[in-house]
Short mmCIF file of C-alpha atoms in Angstrom, two decimals:
data_model
loop_
_atom_site.label_atom_id
_atom_site.label_comp_id
_atom_site.label_asym_id
_atom_site.label_seq_id
_atom_site.Cartn_x
_atom_site.Cartn_y
_atom_site.Cartn_z
CA MET A 12 -34.08 -53.13 -37.53
CA LEU A 13 -34.64 -50.03 -35.57
CA ARG A 14 -33.12 -50.78 -32.56
CA ARG A 15 -29.56 -52.57 -34.86
CA ALA A 16 -29.23 -48.58 -36.26
CA TRP A 17 -29.58 -46.59 -33.61
CA LYS A 18 -26.09 -47.95 -32.35
CA PRO A 19 -23.97 -46.64 -34.90
CA LEU A 20 -26.53 -43.00 -34.54
CA ALA A 21 -25.51 -43.20 -30.93
CA ALA A 22 -21.80 -43.65 -31.96
CA THR A 23 -22.51 -41.08 -34.17
CA THR A 24 -23.79 -38.48 -32.08
CA VAL A 25 -21.09 -38.74 -29.34
CA LEU A 26 -17.95 -38.75 -31.69
CA ILE A 27 -20.03 -35.82 -33.05
CA GLY A 28 -21.68 -34.18 -30.43
CA THR A 29 -18.96 -34.48 -28.40
CA PRO A 30 -16.32 -31.14 -29.93
CA SER A 31 -19.41 -29.48 -31.17
CA TYR A 32 -20.81 -28.78 -27.31
CA LEU A 33 -17.15 -27.58 -26.31
CA TYR A 34 -16.44 -25.89 -28.85
CA TYR A 35 -20.00 -23.20 -28.11
CA THR A 36 -18.32 -24.49 -23.98
CA PHE A 37 -15.39 -22.28 -25.02
CA THR A 38 -16.16 -20.14 -27.13
CA LYS A 39 -19.43 -18.24 -26.61
CA GLN A 40 -18.72 -15.53 -24.72
CA GLN A 41 -20.21 -15.43 -20.69
CA THR A 42 -21.59 -12.41 -19.62
CA PHE A 43 -23.32 -11.35 -15.72
CA ASP A 44 -25.98 -8.12 -14.90
CA LEU A 45 -24.94 -6.18 -12.55
CA ALA A 46 -27.04 -3.43 -10.94
CA VAL A 47 -25.22 -0.17 -11.41
CA LYS A 48 -25.82 3.09 -10.61
CA VAL A 49 -26.71 5.91 -13.87
CA ARG A 50 -28.54 8.99 -14.09
CA GLY A 51 -32.19 9.47 -15.80
CA ALA A 52 -33.87 11.82 -18.59
CA ASP A 53 -34.02 14.24 -15.23
CA GLY A 54 -30.29 14.01 -14.22
CA MET A 55 -31.45 11.95 -10.89
CA PRO A 56 -29.51 8.71 -10.18
CA LEU A 57 -31.04 5.85 -10.83
CA MET A 58 -29.77 1.80 -10.53
CA ALA A 59 -30.15 0.06 -13.64
CA ASN A 60 -29.15 -3.37 -15.04
CA ARG A 61 -26.07 -4.31 -17.03
CA THR A 62 -24.39 -6.34 -19.26
CA PHE A 63 -20.33 -6.99 -18.92
CA SER A 64 -18.04 -9.04 -20.52
CA MET A 65 -17.12 -12.05 -18.23
CA LEU A 66 -13.10 -12.96 -18.44
CA SER A 67 -11.70 -16.09 -18.98
CA GLN A 68 -9.80 -17.31 -15.75
CA ASN A 69 -6.79 -17.33 -18.15
CA ALA A 70 -7.26 -13.20 -18.29
CA VAL A 71 -7.94 -13.27 -14.39
CA LYS A 72 -4.60 -14.82 -13.77
CA ASP A 73 -3.15 -12.49 -16.47
CA ARG A 74 -4.59 -9.42 -14.67
CA LEU A 75 -3.19 -10.64 -11.28
CA ILE A 76 0.89 -10.31 -12.29
CA GLU A 77 0.25 -7.17 -14.35
CA ASN A 78 1.96 -5.44 -12.31
CA ALA A 79 3.49 -8.57 -9.33
CA SER A 80 7.17 -7.90 -9.24
CA SER A 81 9.98 -10.22 -6.79
CA ASP A 82 13.53 -10.12 -6.19
CA SER A 83 15.49 -11.83 -3.29
CA PHE A 84 19.14 -10.64 -2.32
CA SER A 85 21.31 -12.87 -0.14
CA ARG A 86 24.35 -10.90 2.05
CA PRO A 87 27.40 -12.00 3.93
CA ASP A 88 25.78 -13.05 7.28
CA SER A 89 23.62 -15.96 5.07
CA THR A 90 20.81 -14.35 5.34
CA VAL A 91 18.31 -14.24 1.96
CA TRP A 92 16.08 -11.35 1.72
CA ARG A 93 13.03 -11.61 -0.13
CA TYR A 94 10.15 -9.74 -1.94
CA ALA A 95 7.31 -9.50 -3.20
CA THR A 96 4.92 -7.11 -4.53
CA ALA A 97 1.99 -7.00 -6.63
CA SER A 98 -0.85 -3.95 -7.41
CA VAL A 99 -4.09 -4.83 -8.85
CA ALA A 100 -6.68 -1.18 -10.28
CA ALA A 101 -9.95 -0.74 -10.19
CA ASN A 102 -9.47 2.72 -11.00
CA ASP A 103 -8.01 3.93 -14.65
CA PRO A 104 -5.33 4.40 -14.09
CA LEU A 105 -4.10 2.97 -10.95
CA GLU A 106 -4.00 5.48 -8.08
CA ASP A 107 -1.76 3.02 -5.58
CA ALA A 108 2.05 2.88 -5.74
CA HIS A 109 4.77 1.60 -4.21
CA ALA A 110 9.29 1.93 -3.83
CA ASP A 111 11.81 0.44 -2.09
CA ALA A 112 15.15 1.04 -1.68
CA ILE A 113 18.17 -1.10 -0.17
CA ILE A 114 21.44 0.59 1.53
CA ALA A 115 24.55 -1.49 2.13
CA ARG A 116 26.61 -0.14 5.20
CA ASP A 117 29.60 1.02 4.15
CA PRO A 118 32.76 -1.80 4.85
CA SER A 119 34.82 0.47 7.11
CA ASP A 120 31.41 1.01 9.30
CA PRO A 121 32.14 -0.28 12.50
CA SER A 122 28.82 -2.00 12.28
CA ALA A 123 28.91 -3.85 8.94
CA PRO A 124 28.07 -6.06 7.66
CA GLY A 125 24.26 -4.78 7.40
CA ASP A 126 22.05 -3.21 5.56
CA TRP A 127 19.22 -0.49 5.91
CA LEU A 128 16.17 -1.61 3.74
CA PHE A 129 13.24 0.98 3.29
CA PHE A 130 9.78 -0.54 1.44
CA THR A 131 6.50 1.66 1.36
CA VAL A 132 3.17 1.48 -0.72
CA MET A 133 1.20 4.31 -1.39
CA ASP A 134 -2.72 4.57 -1.29
CA GLY A 135 -3.67 7.92 -3.23
CA HIS A 136 -7.60 8.68 -3.73
CA GLY A 137 -8.61 11.69 -6.64
CA GLY A 138 -6.01 10.96 -8.67
CA PRO A 139 -2.51 9.24 -9.01
CA HIS A 140 -0.68 12.08 -8.67
CA THR A 141 0.09 12.66 -4.94
CA SER A 142 1.05 8.84 -4.85
CA ARG A 143 3.12 8.37 -7.62
CA LEU A 144 4.69 11.36 -6.40
CA LEU A 145 5.59 9.91 -3.16
CA SER A 146 7.06 6.57 -4.97
CA LYS A 147 9.64 8.81 -6.13
CA THR A 148 10.52 11.26 -3.20
CA LEU A 149 9.25 9.52 0.32
CA ILE A 150 12.52 7.14 0.88
CA SER A 151 14.25 9.59 -0.49
CA ALA A 152 12.51 12.22 2.16
CA VAL A 153 13.11 9.72 5.25
CA VAL A 154 17.22 9.82 4.06
CA LEU A 155 18.14 12.84 3.83
CA GLU A 156 16.26 13.41 7.02
CA LEU A 157 18.54 10.27 9.10
CA SER A 158 21.50 12.27 7.26
CA SER A 159 20.97 15.13 10.02
CA LEU A 160 21.40 13.75 12.79
CA ILE A 161 24.53 12.87 12.24
CA HIS A 162 26.08 16.27 10.45
CA SER A 163 24.77 19.15 9.68
CA THR A 164 21.68 19.79 6.65
CA ASP A 165 24.18 21.45 4.23
CA VAL A 166 24.12 17.88 1.84
CA PRO A 167 28.57 18.13 1.69
CA LYS A 168 30.31 18.71 -1.65
CA SER A 169 31.42 14.50 -1.73
CA GLY A 170 27.59 14.71 -2.92
CA LEU A 171 24.76 12.17 -1.79
CA LEU A 172 26.22 8.62 -1.95
CA GLU A 173 29.03 9.85 0.58
CA LYS A 174 26.91 10.99 2.40
CA LEU A 175 24.38 7.97 2.59
CA LYS A 176 27.09 5.97 3.67
CA LEU A 177 27.73 8.48 6.80
CA ILE A 178 24.41 7.99 7.83
CA PHE A 179 25.01 4.05 8.98
CA ARG A 180 28.06 4.45 10.39
CA THR A 181 27.96 4.23 14.50
CA SER A 182 30.61 3.44 16.98
CA ALA A 183 29.22 5.53 19.73
CA PRO A 184 26.98 3.15 22.99
CA LYS A 185 23.46 3.73 22.16
CA SER A 186 22.49 7.06 23.89
CA ARG A 187 19.50 8.62 24.49
CA GLU A 188 22.06 11.79 21.74
CA ASP A 189 23.63 8.90 19.96
CA PRO A 190 22.29 9.19 16.05
CA GLN A 191 21.29 5.59 15.90
CA ASN A 192 18.77 6.01 18.79
CA PRO A 193 15.43 4.44 18.22
CA GLU A 194 13.44 7.41 19.50
CA ARG A 195 15.47 9.85 17.38
CA ILE A 196 14.98 7.36 14.22
CA SER A 197 11.37 7.38 15.06
CA LEU A 198 11.46 11.34 15.26
CA ALA A 199 14.08 11.70 12.29
CA ILE A 200 11.25 9.59 9.33
CA ARG A 201 8.17 11.14 11.11
CA ASN A 202 9.96 14.91 10.66
CA ALA A 203 10.50 13.69 6.89
CA PHE A 204 7.19 13.19 6.84
CA THR A 205 6.21 16.14 7.65
CA LYS A 206 8.76 18.53 5.55
CA LEU A 207 8.10 16.73 2.64
CA ASP A 208 3.90 17.13 3.08
CA GLN A 209 4.72 21.32 3.69
CA GLU A 210 6.86 21.34 0.59
CA LEU A 211 4.47 20.02 -1.17
CA ILE A 212 1.15 21.77 -0.36
CA ASN A 213 3.17 25.26 -0.68
CA ALA A 214 5.38 24.36 -4.19
CA PRO A 215 1.56 26.17 -5.72
CA LEU A 216 2.22 29.12 -3.50
CA SER A 217 5.78 29.26 -4.71
CA VAL A 218 5.23 29.53 -8.09
CA LEU A 219 2.53 31.74 -7.55
CA ALA A 220 4.54 33.99 -5.82
CA ALA A 221 7.52 34.04 -8.20
CA ASN A 222 4.85 35.31 -10.90
CA LEU A 223 4.05 38.13 -9.04
CA ASP A 224 5.23 41.85 -9.61
CA ALA A 225 4.96 44.68 -7.65
CA GLU A 226 2.43 46.32 -10.10
CA SER A 227 0.18 42.72 -9.32
CA ILE A 228 0.30 43.28 -6.09
CA LYS A 229 -0.89 46.83 -5.71
CA LYS A 230 -3.64 45.92 -7.63
CA ASN A 231 -4.58 43.20 -6.48
CA ILE A 232 -4.48 41.55 -9.48
CA LEU A 233 -3.78 38.04 -9.87
CA PRO A 234 -2.20 36.11 -12.58
CA ASP A 235 -3.63 33.76 -15.61
CA LEU A 236 -0.77 31.07 -14.37
CA SER A 237 -3.29 28.19 -15.76
CA LYS A 238 -0.52 27.78 -18.55
CA HIS A 239 2.57 28.09 -16.42
CA PRO A 240 4.78 24.61 -16.73
CA LEU A 241 4.61 23.89 -12.86
CA ALA A 242 0.73 24.76 -12.76
CA LEU A 243 -0.64 20.82 -12.77
CA GLN A 244 2.58 19.63 -11.94
CA THR A 245 2.16 21.45 -8.56
CA MET A 246 -1.20 21.33 -8.02
CA LEU A 247 -2.39 18.02 -8.38
CA PRO A 248 -0.61 16.49 -5.95
CA ALA A 249 -1.95 19.04 -4.31
CA VAL A 250 -5.25 18.30 -3.97
CA SER A 251 -5.81 14.71 -5.14
CA GLY A 252 -4.08 12.25 -1.38
CA SER A 253 -2.49 9.90 -0.70
CA CYS A 254 -2.15 7.76 2.22
CA ALA A 255 1.57 6.58 2.89
CA LEU A 256 2.90 3.60 4.97
CA MET A 257 6.79 2.62 4.74
CA ALA A 258 9.11 -0.33 6.50
CA VAL A 259 12.57 0.50 7.54
CA PHE A 260 14.58 -2.48 8.66
CA ASP A 261 18.23 -2.15 10.44
CA THR A 262 19.65 -5.33 9.99
CA THR A 263 22.31 -4.44 11.82
CA HIS A 264 20.21 -3.26 14.88
CA ARG A 265 17.89 -5.89 14.06
CA HIS A 266 14.90 -3.05 14.61
CA LEU A 267 12.34 -2.46 12.38
CA TYR A 268 10.63 0.90 12.01
CA VAL A 269 6.81 0.98 10.71
CA ALA A 270 5.29 4.93 9.42
CA CYS A 271 1.77 4.69 8.98
CA SER A 272 0.07 7.97 7.41
CA GLY A 273 -3.88 7.21 6.58
CA ASP A 274 -5.46 3.30 6.54
CA SER A 275 -2.78 1.08 5.06
CA ARG A 276 -1.72 -1.21 7.23
CA ALA A 277 0.80 -3.59 7.94
CA VAL A 278 1.12 -7.20 9.77
CA ALA A 279 3.64 -8.97 10.87
CA GLY A 280 3.91 -13.54 10.16
CA ILE A 281 5.85 -14.64 13.76
CA TRP A 282 6.78 -18.50 13.72
CA GLU A 283 6.79 -19.94 16.90
CA GLU A 284 7.21 -23.51 18.17
CA ASN A 285 6.84 -25.02 21.43
CA GLU A 286 9.66 -27.77 23.00
CA GLN A 287 7.33 -31.08 21.06
CA GLY A 288 7.47 -29.02 17.34
CA GLN A 289 4.50 -27.87 17.16
CA GLY A 290 3.90 -24.10 16.02
CA SER A 291 2.12 -21.34 14.89
CA TRP A 292 2.65 -18.01 13.13
CA ARG A 293 1.54 -15.40 16.06
CA VAL A 294 -0.34 -12.52 14.14
CA GLU A 295 1.10 -9.06 14.76
CA VAL A 296 -0.50 -6.36 13.44
CA LEU A 297 1.73 -3.04 13.19
CA SER A 298 -0.04 -0.48 12.41
CA GLU A 299 -3.23 1.15 13.00
CA ASP A 300 -5.70 2.64 11.15
CA GLN A 301 -5.52 6.30 11.04
CA THR A 302 -9.69 7.44 9.64
CA GLY A 303 -12.02 9.08 12.46
CA ARG A 304 -13.49 5.45 13.19
CA ASN A 305 -10.23 5.04 15.42
CA PRO A 306 -11.07 5.90 18.86
CA SER A 307 -7.18 8.04 19.13
CA GLU A 308 -7.90 10.08 16.19
CA LEU A 309 -11.14 11.01 16.67
CA LYS A 310 -9.83 11.97 19.84
CA ARG A 311 -6.68 13.51 18.51
CA ILE A 312 -8.26 15.64 16.25
CA GLN A 313 -10.95 16.69 18.40
CA SER A 314 -8.35 17.96 20.19
CA GLU A 315 -6.65 19.87 17.58
CA HIS A 316 -10.18 21.92 16.71
CA PRO A 317 -12.23 23.98 19.11
CA PRO A 318 -14.75 22.29 21.62
CA ASP A 319 -17.81 23.50 19.53
CA GLU A 320 -16.40 21.78 16.16
CA ALA A 321 -15.97 18.59 17.98
CA GLY A 322 -19.53 17.12 16.60
CA SER A 323 -18.62 18.17 13.43
CA VAL A 324 -14.81 17.58 12.50
CA ILE A 325 -15.67 13.58 12.29
CA ARG A 326 -19.15 12.56 10.02
CA ALA A 327 -19.82 8.64 9.93
CA GLY A 328 -16.18 8.38 10.33
CA ARG A 329 -15.09 10.26 7.84
CA ILE A 330 -13.17 14.37 8.51
CA LEU A 331 -15.82 16.99 7.61
CA GLY A 332 -18.09 13.66 6.83
CA GLY A 333 -16.02 13.81 3.78
CA LEU A 334 -12.26 12.29 3.33
CA GLU A 335 -12.16 8.60 4.73
CA PRO A 336 -7.70 8.41 6.61
CA SER A 337 -7.18 11.37 9.05
CA ARG A 338 -3.72 11.44 7.87
CA ALA A 339 -2.30 12.12 4.46
CA PHE A 340 -0.38 13.87 1.63
CA GLY A 341 -2.51 16.36 -0.40
CA ASP A 342 -5.96 17.02 0.71
CA ALA A 343 -5.55 20.51 0.08
CA ARG A 344 -9.50 21.28 0.54
CA TYR A 345 -8.43 19.43 4.04
CA LYS A 346 -5.16 22.07 4.84
CA TRP A 347 -5.58 25.67 3.11
CA PRO A 348 -7.82 28.60 4.15
CA ARG A 349 -10.85 28.91 1.87
CA GLU A 350 -9.01 32.32 0.93
CA VAL A 351 -5.91 30.32 -0.03
CA GLN A 352 -7.72 28.16 -1.93
CA ASP A 353 -10.16 30.33 -3.79
CA VAL A 354 -6.42 32.27 -5.12
CA LEU A 355 -4.84 29.40 -6.19
CA ASN A 356 -8.31 28.03 -7.54
CA ARG A 357 -8.50 30.92 -9.84
CA ALA A 358 -4.62 31.37 -10.73
CA PHE A 359 -3.93 27.90 -12.01
CA LEU A 360 -6.67 25.62 -12.34
CA VAL A 361 -9.70 27.25 -13.63
CA GLY A 362 -8.50 28.23 -17.09
CA ASN A 363 -7.84 24.25 -17.86
CA ASP A 364 -11.10 22.91 -16.69
CA GLN A 365 -10.24 21.65 -13.25
CA PRO A 366 -11.60 23.71 -10.87
CA LEU A 367 -11.42 23.07 -7.02
CA ARG A 368 -14.30 21.76 -5.36
CA SER A 369 -15.20 24.62 -2.74
CA PRO A 370 -14.46 22.90 0.83
CA PRO A 371 -16.77 21.23 3.24
CA SER A 372 -19.74 23.35 4.55
CA SER A 373 -18.75 22.78 8.29
CA PHE A 374 -14.83 23.86 6.99
CA LYS A 375 -13.61 26.22 9.74
CA THR A 376 -10.41 26.00 11.36
CA PRO A 377 -8.02 24.07 9.12
CA PRO A 378 -6.13 22.24 8.65
CA TYR A 379 -7.80 18.85 9.15
CA VAL A 380 -5.55 16.25 7.87
CA THR A 381 -1.61 15.85 8.36
CA ALA A 382 0.84 13.63 7.04
CA THR A 383 2.37 13.49 10.07
CA PRO A 384 3.13 10.03 11.11
CA VAL A 385 2.93 7.22 13.39
CA VAL A 386 5.36 5.80 13.67
CA THR A 387 6.16 2.33 15.91
CA HIS A 388 9.80 1.02 16.37
CA ARG A 389 10.23 -3.28 17.21
CA ASP A 390 13.52 -5.10 17.53
CA PHE A 391 13.27 -7.47 14.99
CA ASP A 392 14.90 -11.06 14.63
CA PHE A 393 15.77 -11.05 11.12
CA GLY A 394 17.83 -14.56 10.94
CA SER A 395 21.37 -15.18 11.63
CA VAL A 396 20.82 -15.95 15.08
CA ALA A 397 19.60 -19.51 17.45
CA ARG A 398 15.84 -20.11 17.08
CA PRO A 399 14.50 -23.60 17.75
CA SER A 400 12.12 -23.54 13.93
CA ARG A 401 12.94 -25.77 11.87
CA SER A 402 11.63 -23.86 9.59
CA PRO A 403 14.46 -21.12 7.42
CA THR A 404 11.47 -18.49 7.37
CA SER A 405 10.25 -17.70 10.45
CA ARG A 406 9.58 -14.64 10.16
CA PHE A 407 7.46 -11.98 7.24
CA VAL A 408 6.01 -8.69 7.23
CA VAL A 409 3.17 -7.55 4.17
CA LEU A 410 2.68 -4.15 3.62
CA ALA A 411 -0.78 -3.13 1.69
CA THR A 412 -3.29 -0.33 0.90
CA ASP A 413 -6.53 -0.99 2.56
CA GLY A 414 -7.93 -2.28 -0.53
CA LEU A 415 -6.92 -5.68 0.84
CA TRP A 416 -7.98 -5.10 4.14
CA ASP A 417 -11.70 -4.11 3.59
CA LYS A 418 -11.70 -8.45 1.64
CA LEU A 419 -9.17 -9.93 4.01
CA SER A 420 -8.48 -9.96 8.39
CA SER A 421 -5.25 -10.01 9.55
CA GLU A 422 -5.09 -13.53 10.94
CA ASP A 423 -6.32 -13.94 7.02
CA VAL A 424 -3.45 -12.78 5.59
CA VAL A 425 -0.69 -13.53 8.05
CA ALA A 426 -2.99 -18.06 7.65
CA LEU A 427 -2.28 -17.55 3.77
CA VAL A 428 0.67 -16.19 3.71
CA GLY A 429 1.88 -18.83 6.02
CA GLY A 430 0.68 -21.36 3.59
CA HIS A 431 2.56 -20.13 0.34
CA LEU A 432 4.83 -20.29 2.35
CA LYS A 433 4.76 -23.78 3.86
CA GLY A 434 3.75 -25.34 0.24
CA LEU A 435 0.46 -25.43 -0.24
CA LYS A 436 -1.55 -25.62 -3.36
CA GLY A 437 -4.87 -26.23 -4.86
CA VAL A 438 -8.26 -25.19 -3.17
CA VAL A 439 -8.72 -25.25 0.27
CA SER A 440 -11.76 -24.55 2.82
CA LYS A 441 -12.00 -21.75 4.70
CA THR A 442 -11.97 -24.56 8.01
CA ALA A 443 -9.55 -26.51 6.72
CA LEU A 444 -6.53 -23.76 6.71
CA PRO A 445 -6.19 -23.35 10.86
CA GLU A 446 -4.93 -26.62 11.16
CA LEU A 447 -3.00 -26.56 8.63
CA VAL A 448 -1.65 -23.00 9.29
CA PRO A 449 -2.41 -22.71 12.31
CA THR A 450 -1.91 -18.49 13.76
CA VAL A 451 -2.69 -16.81 17.43
CA SER A 452 -2.99 -13.26 18.09
CA GLY A 453 -0.77 -11.10 18.82
CA ALA A 454 -0.59 -7.11 19.12
CA PRO A 455 -5.24 -6.80 18.01
CA THR A 456 -6.45 -4.70 14.76
CA VAL A 457 -7.57 -0.90 15.23
CA GLU A 458 -9.93 -1.53 12.21
CA GLY A 459 -10.73 2.14 9.93
CA LYS A 460 -13.63 1.19 8.71
CA GLU A 461 -17.20 -0.74 8.81
CA LYS A 462 -16.45 -4.22 7.03
CA LYS A 463 -18.76 -7.61 7.20
CA ARG A 464 -16.76 -10.25 6.06
CA ASN A 465 -17.90 -13.12 5.36
CA ASN A 466 -14.70 -15.70 6.43
CA SER A 467 -16.92 -18.64 7.49
CA SER A 468 -17.70 -20.74 4.25
CA GLY A 469 -16.38 -21.42 0.53
CA SER A 470 -12.62 -22.12 0.33
CA TRP A 471 -8.93 -20.76 -0.40
CA SER A 472 -6.74 -20.73 -3.60
CA PHE A 473 -3.02 -22.08 -3.35
CA GLU A 474 -1.90 -21.57 -6.98
CA ASP A 475 -0.26 -18.24 -7.51
CA GLU A 476 3.41 -18.19 -7.76
CA ASN A 477 3.88 -14.61 -6.34
CA VAL A 478 3.36 -14.15 -2.38
CA SER A 479 1.24 -11.12 -3.36
CA SER A 480 -1.05 -12.09 -5.94
CA HIS A 481 -2.01 -14.62 -3.98
CA LEU A 482 -3.15 -12.28 -1.67
CA ILE A 483 -5.55 -10.74 -3.77
CA ARG A 484 -6.93 -13.08 -5.89
CA ASN A 485 -8.12 -14.31 -2.29
CA ALA A 486 -9.19 -11.49 -0.92
CA PHE A 487 -11.40 -10.91 -4.71
CA GLY A 488 -12.72 -14.47 -4.43
CA GLY A 489 -10.07 -17.74 -3.39
CA GLY A 490 -11.28 -20.39 -4.28
CA ASP A 491 -15.25 -19.33 -5.81
CA THR A 492 -13.63 -19.07 -9.29
CA GLU A 493 -16.88 -17.46 -10.88
CA SER A 494 -16.74 -15.08 -7.87
CA LEU A 495 -13.52 -14.19 -8.52
CA ARG A 496 -13.89 -14.32 -12.75
CA LYS A 497 -17.29 -11.68 -12.31
CA LEU A 498 -15.64 -9.15 -9.52
CA MET A 499 -11.85 -8.80 -12.41
CA SER A 500 -14.54 -8.23 -14.45
CA ILE A 501 -15.78 -5.20 -13.12
CA PRO A 502 -14.71 -2.63 -15.45
CA ALA A 503 -13.50 0.80 -13.48
CA PRO A 504 -15.04 3.21 -12.90
CA ILE A 505 -17.45 0.76 -12.29
CA ALA A 506 -15.33 -1.52 -10.41
CA ARG A 507 -14.66 1.62 -7.38
CA SER A 508 -17.91 0.54 -5.99
CA TYR A 509 -17.17 -2.88 -5.54
CA ARG A 510 -13.68 -3.04 -4.89
CA ASP A 511 -10.35 -0.92 -4.67
CA ASP A 512 -7.54 -0.56 -6.31
CA THR A 513 -5.50 -2.95 -4.08
CA THR A 514 -1.34 -2.70 -3.38
CA VAL A 515 0.43 -5.70 -1.37
CA THR A 516 3.67 -6.23 -0.93
CA VAL A 517 5.48 -8.65 1.49
CA ILE A 518 9.19 -9.23 2.99
CA TRP A 519 10.42 -12.26 4.67
CA TRP A 520 13.95 -14.13 4.63
CA GLU A 521 15.47 -17.06 4.97
CA ASP A 522 19.06 -18.38 6.66
CA GLY A 523 21.65 -20.39 5.07
CA GLN A 524 19.62 -20.04 1.17
CA GLU A 525 22.00 -18.28 0.33
CA GLY A 526 22.58 -20.13 -2.58
CA ASN A 527 18.30 -19.55 -4.20
CA ALA A 528 19.06 -16.31 -4.68
CA LYS A 529 21.28 -13.86 -6.48
CA THR A 530 23.66 -10.96 -4.71
CA VAL A 531 23.37 -7.77 -4.86
CA ALA A 532 25.70 -5.56 -5.76
CA PHE A 533 25.25 -1.77 -3.86
CA SER A 534 27.55 -0.30 -6.20
CA SER A 535 27.19 3.56 -6.02
CA ASP A 536 25.33 3.44 -9.37
CA ASN A 537 22.78 1.09 -7.62
CA ILE A 538 21.96 3.54 -4.69
CA LYS A 539 21.92 6.43 -7.51
CA ALA A 540 19.82 4.85 -8.96
CA LYS A 541 17.23 3.91 -5.94
CA LEU A 542 17.50 7.29 -4.64
#
């Protein structure tokens, strides 16, 4: 009797218990504990466990695509250009920024058709002020500097549009004096970076000078300009800072220029096939991480200061033991003399209750940081030329802030983008990916930090449509869903101890695929909107 009664009872348990279990599993908020640094009762720092709610997989995906975008455009030579960008914040607000601009050659240009393409990523620190300003001004500054190669520095009366068109007209042979000579283009880009930083750093001084009258100067009285409308507008971009990385594509002459100020990095993947049709992606690193751990940067900085500072200008890989990137916009604490810092602090910041931190104790002979970039030039295949590749996509370039490179190597990134372009889906073990997406080393990576990556175990995930979001997902956990969810769930500002703001832009191009992309109309409004 008991045995007969057990069977319907068991069935009832299955029917009723299973939905209850599922409900409990999917509605109960999952949490995890994390050791964080806090202040004790005596004001001293100590470590304590804190409990945080864990994001769901859908919430993680939402954050990965929250700041993601992509676009494409076709050109008359049958090349389709595509680019995708994504950002994930660790700070609140996000301190990274990015920008892009596309300028078509005028039809009357003897070198037409062709374009100039500009892509930038900015890695801000000490606030978002410098990076946001650069996202609005850096490309324009480079374009205007390039224009001085053709004409005088005065903008013509016909306006900016006509000036931009004149920049890219070429008819003379490429002599050293020719404006389109790569050496001169590279110099123009360097000058644009340097001049823009000088304007940024000098802006507060200009505001102060405009508000000093003869009586104040005579009596050595410093006015309180904290409520001046330009007080914080000029000071904050100067005292915060930002790295900047720019790629400039000249599709007519098949030139690629990369300008790097700081520790963001540019990497190219180049598909190569042998006679049997077997191919691999060559990893070409297009920039060097610029920190005190870079031997070239260490040598440069030591040469710019007295011998007695050789042991102090770089400490633990950082400028004066503090700032990590050795090249950056802003960061006036490493550029202004002490006296200037004191005056501008009292004039603009003290009254806003945002006093400037004192410079490091070893601060003696500024400036210690420069925004002048290292610019590299390469001849590059932009498509529409004969090549043995069976794939329409054989080149791509990745620009990313150091938040990505803290987690992934250059080889990882090229393999992950190559797999994405190949159409891989699902979870792929890290040991299996090299067989599916083989890579070979080209120009090596110059690391700017001491990194301890464990890439020998675990798995990668191929599920995101946006290739830049795909890279960020894999930087933060990949196929290890629980680790990804935990890392993405840590709130600001605690998150900054475990990951950095991360911005990625991927640019690639395809032949004969113009039917799959929209054609961009390059009207005067388009150009003005971009620049």
